[in-house]
Amino acid sequence: MSRVLVVVKVVVLVDPRTFCGGATVVSWRVNNQEQLFVSKQAIFDGKRAIRGGIPVVFPQFGEWSTGPQHGFARICRWELKKPPERLPTGDVEAMFQLLDNEFTRSMWNYPFSLTYRLILREKELHFNISVYNPGAETLSFTFLLHTYFKVPDVRRCQITGMRGCTYIDKTREGALYQEHRDVVTVNEWTDRIYQNTPLEHIITNVVSGRKMRMQKYNLVDTVVWNPWVEKAKEIPDFGEEEFPNLVCVEAGHVSSPVILPPGTVFEASQILQVM
Ligand code: BG6
């Protein structure tokens, strides 16, 4: 597996030689400190998704009858459309593209063009996504950025912005609840899809006790996930002692599908900022 160095601080996997890469951001360093969790047992064999970083979930969030869980984007070979380039502003930009191909057509028989643009700024990482439908049929898909934040102890993290939101609790057979807390904390196996969340979440006590700001546009849902110790045992590429060191806060459009008529584009973005 080759690693394309976007800049010193961001590493994204795109591998021209094998079938994998998944355009997964596997490292983002700010002040020389890693912000993303990647399991010590993550497997970089070019065949499966990376356990950590920021995998791209498309065109299916969750289980899928015609393909792997969370879709194929995270296990596909992407094209590096625009190698890392420093812009006049000092930001660094890179662009990746995934087009339908024989592999994607075997699971989802539609044409599409998925463009993923990353911009690195001091203390910020921007993600711009666009999905174009060049075909004659309407597309229906879900999309999510599966961000694994590295944290010293998940039990000390608080996530803002969910108060009043309904959520699907996947640990309770998908029952629907309403969040009444000002901040969400994680003290057990947690797997929730918060719906119609606000444009911003703050996550406290990430690396060095700092805060992380997540801003999102057109990504109407936020998934909060931590497998905790029991579920961790069921994940082969994850150490059961590792669960305190991650919190997944995942911006997506997942509780209802994106409906994309022919000739139209779905655009969405996420900004992560170390505060
Ligand atoms: C989360 C889902 O987004 O991803 C969980 O809500 C799932 O249900 C988790 O277990 C990890 O998924 P995977 O396919 O990477 O093991």
PDB file of C-alpha atoms and ligand atoms in Angstrom:
ATOM      1  CA  MET A   1       0.000   0.000   0.000  1.00  0.00           C
ATOM      2  CA  SER A   2       1.453   3.309  -0.982  1.00  0.00           C
ATOM      3  CA  ARG A   3       0.798   6.443   0.989  1.00  0.00           C
ATOM      4  CA  VAL A   4       0.463   9.678  -0.882  1.00  0.00           C
ATOM      5  CA  LEU A   5       1.740  12.504   1.230  1.00  0.00           C
ATOM      6  CA  VAL A   6      -0.692  15.362   0.810  1.00  0.00           C
ATOM      7  CA  VAL A   7       1.468  17.548   2.998  1.00  0.00           C
ATOM      8  CA  VAL A   8       3.630  16.736   5.949  1.00  0.00           C
ATOM      9  CA  LYS A   9       0.529  16.740   8.058  1.00  0.00           C
ATOM     10  CA  VAL A  10      -2.038  14.741   6.101  1.00  0.00           C
ATOM     11  CA  VAL A  11      -1.721  11.265   4.701  1.00  0.00           C
ATOM     12  CA  VAL A  12      -4.402   9.918   2.383  1.00  0.00           C
ATOM     13  CA  LEU A  13      -4.428   6.414   1.019  1.00  0.00           C
ATOM     14  CA  VAL A  14      -4.680   6.102  -2.728  1.00  0.00           C
ATOM     15  CA  ASP A  15      -2.924   3.214  -4.313  1.00  0.00           C
ATOM     16  CA  PRO A  16      -2.517   3.067  -8.074  1.00  0.00           C
ATOM     17  CA  ARG A  17      -1.229  -0.503  -7.990  1.00  0.00           C
ATOM     18  CA  THR A  18      -3.867  -2.331  -6.028  1.00  0.00           C
ATOM     19  CA  PHE A  19      -7.588  -2.318  -5.843  1.00  0.00           C
ATOM     20  CA  CYS A  20      -7.712  -0.373  -2.626  1.00  0.00           C
ATOM     21  CA  GLY A  21      -6.832   2.915  -1.067  1.00  0.00           C
ATOM     22  CA  GLY A  22     -10.298   4.183  -0.371  1.00  0.00           C
ATOM     23  CA  ALA A  23      -9.087   7.808  -0.235  1.00  0.00           C
ATOM     24  CA  THR A  24      -9.054   7.306   3.522  1.00  0.00           C
ATOM     25  CA  VAL A  25      -7.343  10.111   5.428  1.00  0.00           C
ATOM     26  CA  VAL A  26      -5.206   8.112   7.861  1.00  0.00           C
ATOM     27  CA  SER A  27      -3.235  10.896   9.492  1.00  0.00           C
ATOM     28  CA  TRP A  28      -3.830  14.553  10.289  1.00  0.00           C
ATOM     29  CA  ARG A  29      -1.265  16.230  12.462  1.00  0.00           C
ATOM     30  CA  VAL A  30      -1.647  19.658  14.024  1.00  0.00           C
ATOM     31  CA  ASN A  31       1.288  21.046  16.014  1.00  0.00           C
ATOM     32  CA  ASN A  32       2.909  17.700  15.380  1.00  0.00           C
ATOM     33  CA  GLN A  33       0.128  15.909  17.221  1.00  0.00           C
ATOM     34  CA  GLU A  34      -1.954  13.247  15.581  1.00  0.00           C
ATOM     35  CA  GLN A  35      -5.687  14.035  15.619  1.00  0.00           C
ATOM     36  CA  LEU A  36      -7.042  10.814  14.121  1.00  0.00           C
ATOM     37  CA  PHE A  37      -7.313   7.384  15.660  1.00  0.00           C
ATOM     38  CA  VAL A  38      -6.067   4.417  13.646  1.00  0.00           C
ATOM     39  CA  SER A  39      -6.147   1.022  15.332  1.00  0.00           C
ATOM     40  CA  LYS A  40      -2.853  -0.709  16.031  1.00  0.00           C
ATOM     41  CA  GLN A  41      -4.490  -3.702  14.382  1.00  0.00           C
ATOM     42  CA  ALA A  42      -5.633  -1.842  11.255  1.00  0.00           C
ATOM     43  CA  ILE A  43      -4.914  -3.931   8.176  1.00  0.00           C
ATOM     44  CA  PHE A  44      -3.396  -2.198   5.178  1.00  0.00           C
ATOM     45  CA  ASP A  45      -3.700  -5.111   2.785  1.00  0.00           C
ATOM     46  CA  GLY A  46      -5.538  -3.325   0.017  1.00  0.00           C
ATOM     47  CA  LYS A  47      -8.583  -5.521   0.472  1.00  0.00           C
ATOM     48  CA  ARG A  48     -10.594  -4.026   3.279  1.00  0.00           C
ATOM     49  CA  ALA A  49     -11.467  -0.734   4.915  1.00  0.00           C
ATOM     50  CA  ILE A  50      -8.979   0.864   7.268  1.00  0.00           C
ATOM     51  CA  ARG A  51      -9.976   0.703  10.938  1.00  0.00           C
ATOM     52  CA  GLY A  52      -9.610   4.360  11.695  1.00  0.00           C
ATOM     53  CA  GLY A  53      -8.844   7.688  10.068  1.00  0.00           C
ATOM     54  CA  ILE A  54     -11.645   9.051   7.906  1.00  0.00           C
ATOM     55  CA  PRO A  55     -13.091   6.439   5.551  1.00  0.00           C
ATOM     56  CA  VAL A  56     -15.647   7.628   2.990  1.00  0.00           C
ATOM     57  CA  VAL A  57     -18.999   5.847   3.232  1.00  0.00           C
ATOM     58  CA  PHE A  58     -20.839   5.751  -0.125  1.00  0.00           C
ATOM     59  CA  PRO A  59     -23.303   4.789  -1.613  1.00  0.00           C
ATOM     60  CA  GLN A  60     -24.651   2.879   1.396  1.00  0.00           C
ATOM     61  CA  PHE A  61     -24.372   3.580   5.095  1.00  0.00           C
ATOM     62  CA  GLY A  62     -24.670   0.382   7.169  1.00  0.00           C
ATOM     63  CA  GLU A  63     -25.577  -3.078   5.960  1.00  0.00           C
ATOM     64  CA  TRP A  64     -26.192  -3.539   2.271  1.00  0.00           C
ATOM     65  CA  SER A  65     -27.755  -6.469   0.459  1.00  0.00           C
ATOM     66  CA  THR A  66     -25.742  -5.997  -2.751  1.00  0.00           C
ATOM     67  CA  GLY A  67     -22.328  -5.018  -1.365  1.00  0.00           C
ATOM     68  CA  PRO A  68     -20.197  -4.618   1.747  1.00  0.00           C
ATOM     69  CA  GLN A  69     -21.260  -2.713   4.869  1.00  0.00           C
ATOM     70  CA  HIS A  70     -20.845   1.041   4.393  1.00  0.00           C
ATOM     71  CA  GLY A  71     -20.628   0.728   0.609  1.00  0.00           C
ATOM     72  CA  PHE A  72     -17.649   0.458  -1.698  1.00  0.00           C
ATOM     73  CA  ALA A  73     -16.000   3.901  -1.693  1.00  0.00           C
ATOM     74  CA  ARG A  74     -13.721   3.043   1.221  1.00  0.00           C
ATOM     75  CA  ILE A  75     -12.391  -0.052  -0.543  1.00  0.00           C
ATOM     76  CA  CYS A  76     -12.181   1.331  -4.065  1.00  0.00           C
ATOM     77  CA  ARG A  77      -9.204   2.537  -5.998  1.00  0.00           C
ATOM     78  CA  TRP A  78      -9.559   6.305  -6.354  1.00  0.00           C
ATOM     79  CA  GLU A  79      -7.764   8.513  -8.783  1.00  0.00           C
ATOM     80  CA  LEU A  80      -5.564  11.291  -7.489  1.00  0.00           C
ATOM     81  CA  LYS A  81      -7.064  13.973  -9.709  1.00  0.00           C
ATOM     82  CA  LYS A  82      -5.014  16.852  -8.433  1.00  0.00           C
ATOM     83  CA  PRO A  83      -1.814  16.182  -6.489  1.00  0.00           C
ATOM     84  CA  PRO A  84      -1.213  18.302  -3.387  1.00  0.00           C
ATOM     85  CA  GLU A  85      -0.618  21.888  -4.372  1.00  0.00           C
ATOM     86  CA  ARG A  86       0.023  24.988  -2.313  1.00  0.00           C
ATOM     87  CA  LEU A  87      -2.483  27.713  -3.143  1.00  0.00           C
ATOM     88  CA  PRO A  88      -1.684  31.456  -3.098  1.00  0.00           C
ATOM     89  CA  THR A  89      -3.479  31.592   0.261  1.00  0.00           C
ATOM     90  CA  GLY A  90      -0.933  29.169   1.734  1.00  0.00           C
ATOM     91  CA  ASP A  91      -3.520  26.397   1.990  1.00  0.00           C
ATOM     92  CA  VAL A  92      -2.721  23.036   0.467  1.00  0.00           C
ATOM     93  CA  GLU A  93      -5.278  21.385  -1.787  1.00  0.00           C
ATOM     94  CA  ALA A  94      -5.614  17.910  -3.249  1.00  0.00           C
ATOM     95  CA  MET A  95      -8.430  16.284  -5.168  1.00  0.00           C
ATOM     96  CA  PHE A  96      -9.507  12.676  -5.560  1.00  0.00           C
ATOM     97  CA  GLN A  97     -12.113  11.143  -7.840  1.00  0.00           C
ATOM     98  CA  LEU A  98     -14.056   7.932  -7.962  1.00  0.00           C
ATOM     99  CA  LEU A  99     -15.976   7.006 -11.094  1.00  0.00           C
ATOM    100  CA  ASP A 100     -18.241   4.026 -11.583  1.00  0.00           C
ATOM    101  CA  ASN A 101     -16.404   1.008 -12.932  1.00  0.00           C
ATOM    102  CA  GLU A 102     -16.855  -2.722 -13.297  1.00  0.00           C
ATOM    103  CA  PHE A 103     -16.382  -3.268  -9.562  1.00  0.00           C
ATOM    104  CA  THR A 104     -18.874  -0.591  -8.450  1.00  0.00           C
ATOM    105  CA  ARG A 105     -21.335  -1.624 -11.203  1.00  0.00           C
ATOM    106  CA  SER A 106     -21.306  -5.195  -9.868  1.00  0.00           C
ATOM    107  CA  MET A 107     -22.906  -3.848  -6.664  1.00  0.00           C
ATOM    108  CA  TRP A 108     -24.658  -0.688  -7.774  1.00  0.00           C
ATOM    109  CA  ASN A 109     -25.354  -0.521 -11.465  1.00  0.00           C
ATOM    110  CA  TYR A 110     -25.337   3.242 -11.938  1.00  0.00           C
ATOM    111  CA  PRO A 111     -22.957   5.789 -13.398  1.00  0.00           C
ATOM    112  CA  PHE A 112     -21.649   8.409 -10.988  1.00  0.00           C
ATOM    113  CA  SER A 113     -18.745  10.755 -10.423  1.00  0.00           C
ATOM    114  CA  LEU A 114     -17.663  11.339  -6.821  1.00  0.00           C
ATOM    115  CA  THR A 115     -15.168  14.138  -6.289  1.00  0.00           C
ATOM    116  CA  TYR A 116     -13.413  14.632  -2.974  1.00  0.00           C
ATOM    117  CA  ARG A 117     -11.431  17.794  -2.422  1.00  0.00           C
ATOM    118  CA  LEU A 118      -9.294  18.234   0.680  1.00  0.00           C
ATOM    119  CA  ILE A 119      -7.892  21.563   1.806  1.00  0.00           C
ATOM    120  CA  LEU A 120      -5.417  21.798   4.616  1.00  0.00           C
ATOM    121  CA  ARG A 121      -5.050  24.984   6.633  1.00  0.00           C
ATOM    122  CA  GLU A 122      -3.290  25.633   9.845  1.00  0.00           C
ATOM    123  CA  LYS A 123      -5.352  23.727  12.422  1.00  0.00           C
ATOM    124  CA  GLU A 124      -8.102  23.026   9.871  1.00  0.00           C
ATOM    125  CA  LEU A 125      -8.953  20.300   7.424  1.00  0.00           C
ATOM    126  CA  HIS A 126     -11.707  20.952   4.854  1.00  0.00           C
ATOM    127  CA  PHE A 127     -13.566  18.260   2.958  1.00  0.00           C
ATOM    128  CA  ASN A 128     -15.635  19.150  -0.120  1.00  0.00           C
ATOM    129  CA  ILE A 129     -17.684  16.401  -1.661  1.00  0.00           C
ATOM    130  CA  SER A 130     -19.640  16.407  -4.869  1.00  0.00           C
ATOM    131  CA  VAL A 131     -21.566  13.556  -6.411  1.00  0.00           C
ATOM    132  CA  TYR A 132     -22.659  14.029 -10.014  1.00  0.00           C
ATOM    133  CA  ASN A 133     -25.278  11.906 -11.720  1.00  0.00           C
ATOM    134  CA  PRO A 134     -24.367  11.665 -15.426  1.00  0.00           C
ATOM    135  CA  GLY A 135     -26.945   8.962 -16.112  1.00  0.00           C
ATOM    136  CA  ALA A 136     -30.569   8.859 -17.160  1.00  0.00           C
ATOM    137  CA  GLU A 137     -31.922   7.411 -13.910  1.00  0.00           C
ATOM    138  CA  THR A 138     -32.340   9.109 -10.540  1.00  0.00           C
ATOM    139  CA  LEU A 139     -29.734   8.035  -7.974  1.00  0.00           C
ATOM    140  CA  SER A 140     -30.593   7.242  -4.363  1.00  0.00           C
ATOM    141  CA  PHE A 141     -27.657   6.894  -1.948  1.00  0.00           C
ATOM    142  CA  THR A 142     -26.398   7.642   1.520  1.00  0.00           C
ATOM    143  CA  PHE A 143     -23.091   9.315   2.301  1.00  0.00           C
ATOM    144  CA  LEU A 144     -20.987   9.773   5.426  1.00  0.00           C
ATOM    145  CA  LEU A 145     -17.481  10.728   6.542  1.00  0.00           C
ATOM    146  CA  HIS A 146     -16.596   8.126   9.184  1.00  0.00           C
ATOM    147  CA  THR A 147     -14.281  10.265  11.297  1.00  0.00           C
ATOM    148  CA  TYR A 148     -12.364   8.507  14.093  1.00  0.00           C
ATOM    149  CA  PHE A 149     -11.086  11.201  16.464  1.00  0.00           C
ATOM    150  CA  LYS A 150      -8.159  10.258  18.627  1.00  0.00           C
ATOM    151  CA  VAL A 151      -8.860  11.035  22.302  1.00  0.00           C
ATOM    152  CA  PRO A 152      -7.001  10.334  25.545  1.00  0.00           C
ATOM    153  CA  ASP A 153     -10.165   8.966  27.186  1.00  0.00           C
ATOM    154  CA  VAL A 154     -13.575   8.897  25.493  1.00  0.00           C
ATOM    155  CA  ARG A 155     -15.298   8.992  28.893  1.00  0.00           C
ATOM    156  CA  ARG A 156     -14.100  12.574  29.296  1.00  0.00           C
ATOM    157  CA  CYS A 157     -15.357  13.810  25.913  1.00  0.00           C
ATOM    158  CA  GLN A 158     -18.500  15.856  25.509  1.00  0.00           C
ATOM    159  CA  ILE A 159     -20.207  16.429  22.168  1.00  0.00           C
ATOM    160  CA  THR A 160     -22.390  19.482  21.774  1.00  0.00           C
ATOM    161  CA  GLY A 161     -25.323  20.174  19.483  1.00  0.00           C
ATOM    162  CA  MET A 162     -27.608  17.164  19.910  1.00  0.00           C
ATOM    163  CA  ARG A 163     -30.089  18.527  22.449  1.00  0.00           C
ATOM    164  CA  GLY A 164     -33.628  18.200  21.097  1.00  0.00           C
ATOM    165  CA  CYS A 165     -32.565  15.967  18.166  1.00  0.00           C
ATOM    166  CA  THR A 166     -34.212  12.627  17.592  1.00  0.00           C
ATOM    167  CA  TYR A 167     -31.866   9.668  17.268  1.00  0.00           C
ATOM    168  CA  ILE A 168     -32.003   6.093  16.078  1.00  0.00           C
ATOM    169  CA  ASP A 169     -30.329   3.914  18.701  1.00  0.00           C
ATOM    170  CA  LYS A 170     -28.704   1.034  16.844  1.00  0.00           C
ATOM    171  CA  THR A 171     -27.787  -0.603  20.171  1.00  0.00           C
ATOM    172  CA  ARG A 172     -31.539  -0.913  20.887  1.00  0.00           C
ATOM    173  CA  GLU A 173     -32.775  -2.394  17.639  1.00  0.00           C
ATOM    174  CA  GLY A 174     -33.136   0.962  15.974  1.00  0.00           C
ATOM    175  CA  ALA A 175     -35.570   2.473  18.475  1.00  0.00           C
ATOM    176  CA  LEU A 176     -36.186   6.212  18.123  1.00  0.00           C
ATOM    177  CA  TYR A 177     -35.473   8.549  21.052  1.00  0.00           C
ATOM    178  CA  GLN A 178     -35.052  12.244  21.682  1.00  0.00           C
ATOM    179  CA  GLU A 179     -31.835  13.627  23.149  1.00  0.00           C
ATOM    180  CA  HIS A 180     -32.436  15.736  26.241  1.00  0.00           C
ATOM    181  CA  ARG A 181     -28.836  16.371  27.284  1.00  0.00           C
ATOM    182  CA  ASP A 182     -26.947  19.562  26.435  1.00  0.00           C
ATOM    183  CA  VAL A 183     -23.889  17.453  25.703  1.00  0.00           C
ATOM    184  CA  VAL A 184     -23.607  13.830  24.677  1.00  0.00           C
ATOM    185  CA  THR A 185     -21.164  11.651  26.592  1.00  0.00           C
ATOM    186  CA  VAL A 186     -20.026   8.123  25.813  1.00  0.00           C
ATOM    187  CA  ASN A 187     -19.820   5.663  28.694  1.00  0.00           C
ATOM    188  CA  GLU A 188     -20.894   2.421  27.056  1.00  0.00           C
ATOM    189  CA  TRP A 189     -21.348   0.828  23.625  1.00  0.00           C
ATOM    190  CA  THR A 190     -22.830   3.704  21.636  1.00  0.00           C
ATOM    191  CA  ASP A 191     -24.194   3.627  18.097  1.00  0.00           C
ATOM    192  CA  ARG A 192     -26.624   6.426  17.407  1.00  0.00           C
ATOM    193  CA  ILE A 193     -27.808   8.268  14.322  1.00  0.00           C
ATOM    194  CA  TYR A 194     -28.765  11.774  15.401  1.00  0.00           C
ATOM    195  CA  GLN A 195     -31.102  13.347  12.876  1.00  0.00           C
ATOM    196  CA  ASN A 196     -31.273  16.920  11.614  1.00  0.00           C
ATOM    197  CA  THR A 197     -28.332  17.997  13.698  1.00  0.00           C
ATOM    198  CA  PRO A 198     -27.081  21.596  13.661  1.00  0.00           C
ATOM    199  CA  LEU A 199     -24.250  22.791  11.432  1.00  0.00           C
ATOM    200  CA  GLU A 200     -21.695  22.602  14.207  1.00  0.00           C
ATOM    201  CA  HIS A 201     -20.538  20.228  16.951  1.00  0.00           C
ATOM    202  CA  ILE A 202     -17.772  20.793  19.467  1.00  0.00           C
ATOM    203  CA  ILE A 203     -16.021  17.751  20.872  1.00  0.00           C
ATOM    204  CA  THR A 204     -14.139  18.410  24.106  1.00  0.00           C
ATOM    205  CA  ASN A 205     -11.042  16.724  25.501  1.00  0.00           C
ATOM    206  CA  VAL A 206      -9.537  15.519  22.279  1.00  0.00           C
ATOM    207  CA  VAL A 207      -5.747  15.389  21.924  1.00  0.00           C
ATOM    208  CA  SER A 208      -3.943  17.529  24.555  1.00  0.00           C
ATOM    209  CA  GLY A 209      -7.267  18.361  26.208  1.00  0.00           C
ATOM    210  CA  ARG A 210      -8.183  20.633  23.311  1.00  0.00           C
ATOM    211  CA  LYS A 211     -11.529  21.062  21.602  1.00  0.00           C
ATOM    212  CA  MET A 212     -12.379  20.007  18.070  1.00  0.00           C
ATOM    213  CA  ARG A 213     -14.927  21.970  16.056  1.00  0.00           C
ATOM    214  CA  MET A 214     -16.802  20.100  13.361  1.00  0.00           C
ATOM    215  CA  GLN A 215     -18.784  22.166  10.882  1.00  0.00           C
ATOM    216  CA  LYS A 216     -20.861  20.515   8.219  1.00  0.00           C
ATOM    217  CA  TYR A 217     -23.023  21.516   5.301  1.00  0.00           C
ATOM    218  CA  ASN A 218     -25.650  19.363   3.623  1.00  0.00           C
ATOM    219  CA  LEU A 219     -24.739  16.511   5.947  1.00  0.00           C
ATOM    220  CA  VAL A 220     -27.898  16.520   7.995  1.00  0.00           C
ATOM    221  CA  ASP A 221     -27.184  13.632  10.375  1.00  0.00           C
ATOM    222  CA  THR A 222     -24.462  12.896  12.891  1.00  0.00           C
ATOM    223  CA  VAL A 223     -23.533   9.372  13.948  1.00  0.00           C
ATOM    224  CA  VAL A 224     -21.845   8.839  17.317  1.00  0.00           C
ATOM    225  CA  TRP A 225     -20.118   5.476  17.662  1.00  0.00           C
ATOM    226  CA  ASN A 226     -17.832   3.684  20.076  1.00  0.00           C
ATOM    227  CA  PRO A 227     -17.829  -0.134  20.240  1.00  0.00           C
ATOM    228  CA  TRP A 228     -16.760  -0.285  23.924  1.00  0.00           C
ATOM    229  CA  VAL A 229     -15.064  -3.376  25.198  1.00  0.00           C
ATOM    230  CA  GLU A 230     -17.596  -6.100  24.363  1.00  0.00           C
ATOM    231  CA  LYS A 231     -18.259  -5.056  20.780  1.00  0.00           C
ATOM    232  CA  ALA A 232     -14.563  -4.360  20.286  1.00  0.00           C
ATOM    233  CA  LYS A 233     -13.948  -8.085  20.782  1.00  0.00           C
ATOM    234  CA  GLU A 234     -16.102  -8.777  17.733  1.00  0.00           C
ATOM    235  CA  ILE A 235     -14.054  -6.496  15.465  1.00  0.00           C
ATOM    236  CA  PRO A 236     -11.046  -8.409  14.142  1.00  0.00           C
ATOM    237  CA  ASP A 237      -8.955  -5.364  13.207  1.00  0.00           C
ATOM    238  CA  PHE A 238      -9.407  -3.573  16.526  1.00  0.00           C
ATOM    239  CA  GLY A 239      -7.807  -4.185  19.924  1.00  0.00           C
ATOM    240  CA  GLU A 240     -10.288  -4.507  22.777  1.00  0.00           C
ATOM    241  CA  GLU A 241      -8.135  -2.225  24.949  1.00  0.00           C
ATOM    242  CA  GLU A 242      -8.268   0.561  22.347  1.00  0.00           C
ATOM    243  CA  PHE A 243     -11.883   1.712  22.755  1.00  0.00           C
ATOM    244  CA  PRO A 244     -11.137   4.549  25.244  1.00  0.00           C
ATOM    245  CA  ASN A 245      -8.903   6.212  22.661  1.00  0.00           C
ATOM    246  CA  LEU A 246     -11.462   6.982  19.986  1.00  0.00           C
ATOM    247  CA  VAL A 247     -14.743   8.660  19.456  1.00  0.00           C
ATOM    248  CA  CYS A 248     -16.400   8.495  16.073  1.00  0.00           C
ATOM    249  CA  VAL A 249     -18.453  11.581  15.300  1.00  0.00           C
ATOM    250  CA  GLU A 250     -19.585  11.095  11.729  1.00  0.00           C
ATOM    251  CA  ALA A 251     -21.251  13.717   9.586  1.00  0.00           C
ATOM    252  CA  GLY A 252     -23.526  12.198   6.981  1.00  0.00           C
ATOM    253  CA  HIS A 253     -26.723  12.108   5.001  1.00  0.00           C
ATOM    254  CA  VAL A 254     -27.877   8.703   6.178  1.00  0.00           C
ATOM    255  CA  SER A 255     -31.253   8.589   7.876  1.00  0.00           C
ATOM    256  CA  SER A 256     -32.858   9.351   4.546  1.00  0.00           C
ATOM    257  CA  PRO A 257     -31.200   8.896   1.149  1.00  0.00           C
ATOM    258  CA  VAL A 258     -29.960  11.649  -1.115  1.00  0.00           C
ATOM    259  CA  ILE A 259     -32.205  11.645  -4.181  1.00  0.00           C
ATOM    260  CA  LEU A 260     -30.214  12.853  -7.170  1.00  0.00           C
ATOM    261  CA  PRO A 261     -32.031  13.346 -10.493  1.00  0.00           C
ATOM    262  CA  PRO A 262     -30.139  12.922 -13.786  1.00  0.00           C
ATOM    263  CA  GLY A 263     -27.700  15.685 -14.595  1.00  0.00           C
ATOM    264  CA  THR A 264     -27.618  17.108 -11.069  1.00  0.00           C
ATOM    265  CA  VAL A 265     -24.959  17.344  -8.347  1.00  0.00           C
ATOM    266  CA  PHE A 266     -25.062  16.734  -4.608  1.00  0.00           C
ATOM    267  CA  GLU A 267     -22.583  18.916  -2.743  1.00  0.00           C
ATOM    268  CA  ALA A 268     -21.612  18.683   0.904  1.00  0.00           C
ATOM    269  CA  SER A 269     -18.707  19.650   3.088  1.00  0.00           C
ATOM    270  CA  GLN A 270     -17.111  19.280   6.472  1.00  0.00           C
ATOM    271  CA  ILE A 271     -14.546  21.418   8.257  1.00  0.00           C
ATOM    272  CA  LEU A 272     -12.557  20.114  11.208  1.00  0.00           C
ATOM    273  CA  GLN A 273     -10.742  22.669  13.330  1.00  0.00           C
ATOM    274  CA  VAL A 274      -8.553  22.182  16.362  1.00  0.00           C
ATOM    275  CA  MET A 275      -9.443  24.968  18.789  1.00  0.00           C
TER     276      MET A 275
HETATM  277  C1  BG6 B   1     -20.736   3.174  12.415  1.00  0.00           C
HETATM  278  C2  BG6 B   1     -22.033   2.409  12.463  1.00  0.00           C
HETATM  279  O1  BG6 B   1     -20.865   4.258  11.551  1.00  0.00           O
HETATM  280  O2  BG6 B   1     -19.705   2.319  11.921  1.00  0.00           O
HETATM  281  C3  BG6 B   1     -21.866   1.157  13.304  1.00  0.00           C
HETATM  282  O3  BG6 B   1     -23.069   3.224  12.992  1.00  0.00           O
HETATM  283  C4  BG6 B   1     -20.718   0.319  12.787  1.00  0.00           C
HETATM  284  O4  BG6 B   1     -23.068   0.398  13.308  1.00  0.00           O
HETATM  285  C5  BG6 B   1     -19.467   1.191  12.731  1.00  0.00           C
HETATM  286  O5  BG6 B   1     -20.511  -0.784  13.641  1.00  0.00           O
HETATM  287  C6  BG6 B   1     -18.225   0.481  12.202  1.00  0.00           C
HETATM  288  O6  BG6 B   1     -18.506  -0.095  10.967  1.00  0.00           O
HETATM  289  P1  BG6 B   1     -17.405  -0.926  10.191  1.00  0.00           P
HETATM  290  O7  BG6 B   1     -18.084  -1.481   8.976  1.00  0.00           O
HETATM  291  O8  BG6 B   1     -16.294   0.003   9.854  1.00  0.00           O
HETATM  292  O9  BG6 B   1     -16.958  -2.011  11.155  1.00  0.00           O
END
